[in-house]
XYZ file of C-alpha atoms in Angstrom:
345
model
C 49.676 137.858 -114.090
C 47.395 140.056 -115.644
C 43.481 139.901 -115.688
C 43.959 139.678 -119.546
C 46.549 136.945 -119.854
C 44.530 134.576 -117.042
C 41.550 134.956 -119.961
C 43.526 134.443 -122.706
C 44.818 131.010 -120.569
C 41.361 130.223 -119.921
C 39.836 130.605 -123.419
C 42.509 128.648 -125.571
C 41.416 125.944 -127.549
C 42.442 122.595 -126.226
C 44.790 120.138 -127.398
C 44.335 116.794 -128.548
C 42.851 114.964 -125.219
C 44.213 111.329 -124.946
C 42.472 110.474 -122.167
C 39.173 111.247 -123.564
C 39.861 109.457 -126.907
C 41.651 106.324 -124.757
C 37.683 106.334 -122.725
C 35.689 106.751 -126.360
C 37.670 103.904 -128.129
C 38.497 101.314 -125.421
C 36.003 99.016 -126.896
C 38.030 98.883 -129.620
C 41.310 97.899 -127.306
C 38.785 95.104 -126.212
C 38.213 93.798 -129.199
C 41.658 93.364 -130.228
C 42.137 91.738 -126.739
C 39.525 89.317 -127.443
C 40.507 88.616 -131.085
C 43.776 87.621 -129.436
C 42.878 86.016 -126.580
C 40.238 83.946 -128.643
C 42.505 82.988 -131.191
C 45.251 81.605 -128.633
C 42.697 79.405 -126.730
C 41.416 78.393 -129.913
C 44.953 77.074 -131.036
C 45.355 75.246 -127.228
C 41.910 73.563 -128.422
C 42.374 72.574 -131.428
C 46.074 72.260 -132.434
C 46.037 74.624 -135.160
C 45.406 78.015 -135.721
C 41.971 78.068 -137.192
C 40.000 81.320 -135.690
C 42.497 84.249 -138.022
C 41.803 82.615 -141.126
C 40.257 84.473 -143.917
C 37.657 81.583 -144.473
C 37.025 81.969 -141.033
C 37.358 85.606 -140.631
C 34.701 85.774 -143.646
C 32.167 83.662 -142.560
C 32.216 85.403 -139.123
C 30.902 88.981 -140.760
C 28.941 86.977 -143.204
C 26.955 85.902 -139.647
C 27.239 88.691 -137.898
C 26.207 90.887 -140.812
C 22.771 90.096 -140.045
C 22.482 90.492 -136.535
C 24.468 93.871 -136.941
C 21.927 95.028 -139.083
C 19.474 94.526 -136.660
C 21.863 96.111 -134.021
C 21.878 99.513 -136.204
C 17.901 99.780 -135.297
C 17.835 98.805 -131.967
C 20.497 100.900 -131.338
C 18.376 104.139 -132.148
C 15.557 102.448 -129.799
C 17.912 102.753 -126.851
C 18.951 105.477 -127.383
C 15.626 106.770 -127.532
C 15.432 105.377 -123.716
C 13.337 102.614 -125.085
C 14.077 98.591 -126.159
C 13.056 96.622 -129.385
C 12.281 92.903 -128.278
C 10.461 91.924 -131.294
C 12.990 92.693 -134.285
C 13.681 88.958 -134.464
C 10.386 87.790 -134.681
C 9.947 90.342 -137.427
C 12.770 89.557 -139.149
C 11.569 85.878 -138.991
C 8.004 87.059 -140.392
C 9.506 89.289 -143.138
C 11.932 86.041 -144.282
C 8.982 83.704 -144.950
C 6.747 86.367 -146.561
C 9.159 87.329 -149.448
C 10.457 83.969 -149.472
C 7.191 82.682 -150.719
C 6.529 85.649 -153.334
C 10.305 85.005 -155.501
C 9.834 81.012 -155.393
C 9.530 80.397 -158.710
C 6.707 79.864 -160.281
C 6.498 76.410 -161.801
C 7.989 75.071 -158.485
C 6.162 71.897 -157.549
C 6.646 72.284 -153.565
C 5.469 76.438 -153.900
C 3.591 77.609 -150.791
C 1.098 78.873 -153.161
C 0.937 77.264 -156.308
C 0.046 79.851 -159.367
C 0.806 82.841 -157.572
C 2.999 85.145 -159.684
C 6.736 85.250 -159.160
C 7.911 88.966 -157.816
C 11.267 90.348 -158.914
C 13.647 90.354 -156.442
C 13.747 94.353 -156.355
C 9.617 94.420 -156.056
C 10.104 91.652 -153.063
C 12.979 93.458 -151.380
C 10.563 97.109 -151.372
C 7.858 95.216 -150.115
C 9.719 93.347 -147.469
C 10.977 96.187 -145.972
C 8.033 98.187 -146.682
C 6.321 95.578 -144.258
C 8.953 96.401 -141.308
C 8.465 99.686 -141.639
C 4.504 99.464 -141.339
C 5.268 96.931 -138.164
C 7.005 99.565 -137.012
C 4.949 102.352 -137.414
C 2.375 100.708 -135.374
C 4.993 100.098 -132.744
C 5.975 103.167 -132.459
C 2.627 104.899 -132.199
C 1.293 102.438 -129.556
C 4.548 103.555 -127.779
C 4.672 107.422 -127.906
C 1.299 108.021 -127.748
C -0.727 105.573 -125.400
C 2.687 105.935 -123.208
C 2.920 101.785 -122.876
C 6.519 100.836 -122.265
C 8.692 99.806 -124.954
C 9.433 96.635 -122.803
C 5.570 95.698 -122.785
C 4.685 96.782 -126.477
C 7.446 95.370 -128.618
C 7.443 91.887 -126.192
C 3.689 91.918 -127.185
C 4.685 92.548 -131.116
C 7.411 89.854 -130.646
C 4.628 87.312 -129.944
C 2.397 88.282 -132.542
C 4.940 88.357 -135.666
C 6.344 84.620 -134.505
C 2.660 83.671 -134.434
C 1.935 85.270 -138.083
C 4.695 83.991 -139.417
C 3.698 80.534 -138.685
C -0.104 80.701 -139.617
C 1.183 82.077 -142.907
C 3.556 79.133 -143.290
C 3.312 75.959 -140.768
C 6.406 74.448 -143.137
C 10.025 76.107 -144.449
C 9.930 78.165 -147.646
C 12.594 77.056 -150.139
C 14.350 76.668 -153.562
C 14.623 80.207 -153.817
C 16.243 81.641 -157.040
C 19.483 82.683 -157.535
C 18.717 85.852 -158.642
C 17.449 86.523 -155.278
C 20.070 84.690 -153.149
C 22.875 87.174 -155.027
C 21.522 90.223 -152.919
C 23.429 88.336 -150.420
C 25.643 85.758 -151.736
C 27.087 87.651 -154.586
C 30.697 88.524 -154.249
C 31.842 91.997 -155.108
C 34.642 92.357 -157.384
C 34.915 88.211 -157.462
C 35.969 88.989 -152.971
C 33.389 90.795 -150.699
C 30.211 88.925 -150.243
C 27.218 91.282 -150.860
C 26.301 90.929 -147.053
C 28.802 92.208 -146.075
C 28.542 95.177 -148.366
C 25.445 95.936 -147.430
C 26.220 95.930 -143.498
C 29.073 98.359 -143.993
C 26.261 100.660 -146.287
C 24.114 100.598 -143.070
C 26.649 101.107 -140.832
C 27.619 104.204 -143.020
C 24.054 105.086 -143.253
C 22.858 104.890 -139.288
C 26.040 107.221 -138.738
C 25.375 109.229 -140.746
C 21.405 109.329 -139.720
C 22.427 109.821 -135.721
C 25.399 112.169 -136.356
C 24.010 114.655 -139.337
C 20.815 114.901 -139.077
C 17.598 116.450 -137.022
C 16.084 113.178 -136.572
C 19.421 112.164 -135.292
C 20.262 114.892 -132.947
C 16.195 114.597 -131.793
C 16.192 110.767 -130.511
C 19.812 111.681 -128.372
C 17.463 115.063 -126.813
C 15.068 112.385 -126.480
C 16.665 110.055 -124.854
C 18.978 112.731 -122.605
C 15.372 114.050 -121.244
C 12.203 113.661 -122.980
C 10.499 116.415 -121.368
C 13.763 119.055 -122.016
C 13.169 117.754 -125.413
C 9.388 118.820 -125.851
C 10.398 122.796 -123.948
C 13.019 122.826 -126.786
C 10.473 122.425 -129.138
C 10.751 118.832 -130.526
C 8.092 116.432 -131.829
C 9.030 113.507 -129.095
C 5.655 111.280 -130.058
C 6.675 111.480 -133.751
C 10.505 111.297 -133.582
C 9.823 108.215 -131.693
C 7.303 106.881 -134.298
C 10.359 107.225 -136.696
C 12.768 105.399 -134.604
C 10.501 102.374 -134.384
C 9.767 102.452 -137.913
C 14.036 102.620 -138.789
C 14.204 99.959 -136.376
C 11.935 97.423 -137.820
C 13.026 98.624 -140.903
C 16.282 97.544 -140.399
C 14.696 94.346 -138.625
C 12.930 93.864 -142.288
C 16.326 94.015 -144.276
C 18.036 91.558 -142.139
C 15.235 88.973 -142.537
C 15.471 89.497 -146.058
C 19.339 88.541 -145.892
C 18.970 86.083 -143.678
C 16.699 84.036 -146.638
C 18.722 84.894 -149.014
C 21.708 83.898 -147.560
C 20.591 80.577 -146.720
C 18.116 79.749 -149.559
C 14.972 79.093 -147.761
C 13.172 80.569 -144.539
C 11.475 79.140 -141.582
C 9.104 80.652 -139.852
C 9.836 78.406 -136.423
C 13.297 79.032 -136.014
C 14.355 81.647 -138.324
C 15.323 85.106 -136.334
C 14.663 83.297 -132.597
C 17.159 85.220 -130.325
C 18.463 87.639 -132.630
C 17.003 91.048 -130.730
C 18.800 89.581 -127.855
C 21.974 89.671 -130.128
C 21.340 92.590 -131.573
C 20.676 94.474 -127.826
C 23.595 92.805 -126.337
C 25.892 94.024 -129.365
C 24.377 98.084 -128.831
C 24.803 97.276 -124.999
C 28.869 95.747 -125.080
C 29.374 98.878 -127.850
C 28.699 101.793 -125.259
C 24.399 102.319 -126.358
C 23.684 103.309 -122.817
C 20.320 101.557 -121.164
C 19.341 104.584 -119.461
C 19.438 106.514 -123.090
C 20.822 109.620 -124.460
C 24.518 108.139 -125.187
C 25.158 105.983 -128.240
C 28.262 105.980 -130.496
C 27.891 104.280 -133.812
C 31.705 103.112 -134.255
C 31.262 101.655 -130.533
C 27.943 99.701 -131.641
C 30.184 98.251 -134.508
C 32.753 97.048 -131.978
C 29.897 95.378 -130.145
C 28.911 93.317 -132.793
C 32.407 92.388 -133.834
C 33.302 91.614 -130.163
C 29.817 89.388 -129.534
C 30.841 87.559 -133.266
C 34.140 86.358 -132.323
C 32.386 85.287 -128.985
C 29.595 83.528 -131.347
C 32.475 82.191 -133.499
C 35.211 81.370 -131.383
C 32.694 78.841 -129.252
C 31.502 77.103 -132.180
C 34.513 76.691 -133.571
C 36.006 75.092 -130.167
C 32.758 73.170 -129.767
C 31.298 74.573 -126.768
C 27.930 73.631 -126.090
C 25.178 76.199 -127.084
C 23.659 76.504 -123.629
C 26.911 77.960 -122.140
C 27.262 80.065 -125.110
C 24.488 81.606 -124.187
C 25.582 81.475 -120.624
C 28.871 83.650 -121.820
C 26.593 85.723 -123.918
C 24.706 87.077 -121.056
C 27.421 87.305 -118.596
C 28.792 89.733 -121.264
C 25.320 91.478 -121.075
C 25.224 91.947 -117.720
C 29.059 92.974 -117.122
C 27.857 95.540 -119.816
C 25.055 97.367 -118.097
C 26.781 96.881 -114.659
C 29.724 99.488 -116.054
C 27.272 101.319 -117.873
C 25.536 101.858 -114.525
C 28.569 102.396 -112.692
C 29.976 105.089 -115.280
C 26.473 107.122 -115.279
C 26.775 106.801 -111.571
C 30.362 108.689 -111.255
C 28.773 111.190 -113.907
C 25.500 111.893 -111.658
């Protein structure tokens, strides 16, 4: 053969690659596994087939919506090589704060009587605009007085529970309906409006990670920092950003979360959901040691960890071994994730 036909052999494009796109999506074969698996066991338990049902299927994204929210920010955070413990505190904070500005205004129980009733719109800006502040200041004690994520957002987790509570010590409710439709109203008479706006933030973190600077920035970032800064990239301010999108996102699901359920708590409202929202980017393929992240895959984590969440309750398994399952899951996650980076290296 030729020296010219062994480089035209070399140099042609390649085909479609099954194995590659079998190794990118089998999170997806997992899912439909577990959908299956939980929906049989679910049948043995109860008699009946109870976990495909729309009812069902709905109210599972209607839950999950929320923590999947979250899971779009803390996604970027991991990818950055970093961690986000305090999005559920925040979200927690954020809930009670513009819960108590769109209680009406003649309300007898208000948190503060004769304060002025905000539009919902003004509330939901300011709500987020909050997470985004949070998150700011996150972010700069992280990329530039080199604290680990770990330490810094554990310490920010502590202080938004505590705010939270000194700025209400009992639950904010009657909210409006006006401001309960951002989450409860159904589009075209089918889709709840949480749902709705998960899949926009879905769409939107995609399309933040996959076509943008920013986006192609945290994965140099997280690949190697310091390759990242030779090449020319702003790593202290890129990361600023990501902490500010993640509390951001943080924000918006506290926001839902109150509107969803009419009222907000500042004791129990959020408690556990970065650990959700972590576990979902972790299952999904969001790799610990940061640098690899694919969005679709951090969907399938948070569908696979809701029909975990879902199937349990619905065959009444007590919450402590729930959570038992939950971090097996975790762990068996991070253990292949080593395992894979390991056969790479």
């Amino acid at each position: 053969m030729s020296e010219q036909k062994v480089q035209e052999k070399t140099i042609q494009k390649p085909g479609f690659d099954i194995r590659r796109f079998i190794s990118q999506n089998a999170i997806w074969g997992v899912l439909i596994v577990m959908i299956l698996a939980m929906n049989f066991l679910i049948y043995i338990r109860l008699g009946r087939w109870a976990f495909l049902q729309p009812a069902n299927i709905q109210t599972l994204l209607e839950s999950e919506s929320i923590r999947g929210i979250l899971t779009f920010g803390v996604m970027f955070a991991i990818l950055s090589k970093g961690i986000d413990l305090s999005t559920g505190s925040l979200a927690g904070m954020v809930a009670v704060i513009v819960a108590s500005l769109v209680q009406p205004a003649d309300l007898a129980t208000r948190l503060f009587p004769g304060g002025p009733q905000l539009p919902t719109a003004v509330a939901l800006i300011l709500g987020i605009g909050i997470g985004a502040v949070v998150g700011g200041i996150i972010g700069a004690i992280v990329a530039y007085t080199k604290i680990h994520p770990f330490i810094a957002t554990l310490g920010a987790q502590l202080i938004c529970r505590a705010l939270a509570k000194m700025y209400s010590n009992k639950p904010v409710s009657n909210l409006p309906e006006g401001f309960r439709a951002i989450a409860r109203y159904k589009l075209f008479g089918v889709i709840p409006m949480i749902i709705v706006v998960f899949i926009l933030m879905f769409i939107l973190s995609t399309f933040l990670l996959t076509k943008t600077r920013f986006g192609k920035n945290v994965y140099a970032i997280g690949g190697n920092d310091q390759a990242a800064r030779v090449a020319g990239i702003s790593v202290e301010w890129n990361l600023v950003l990501v902490y500010v999108w993640c509390s951001a996102c943080a924000a918006l699901g506290g926001i839902l979360l109150a509107a969803r359920t009419g009222s907000a708590d500042a004791s129990t409202y959020g408690i556990g959901y970065e650990l959700d929202a972590i576990a979902a980017a972790t299952v999904g393929g969001t790799s610990q040691t940061g640098g690899i992240c694919r969005p679709s895959g951090a969907l399938a984590g948070i569908l696979i960890m809701g029909v975990v969440n879902n199937g349990l309750v619905l065959m009444g398994v007590d919450d402590n071994m729930t959570n038992v399952i939950k971090g097996l899951i975790i762990v068996g996650a991070v253990i292949l994730d080593m395992r894979k980076n390991a056969k790479k290296a």
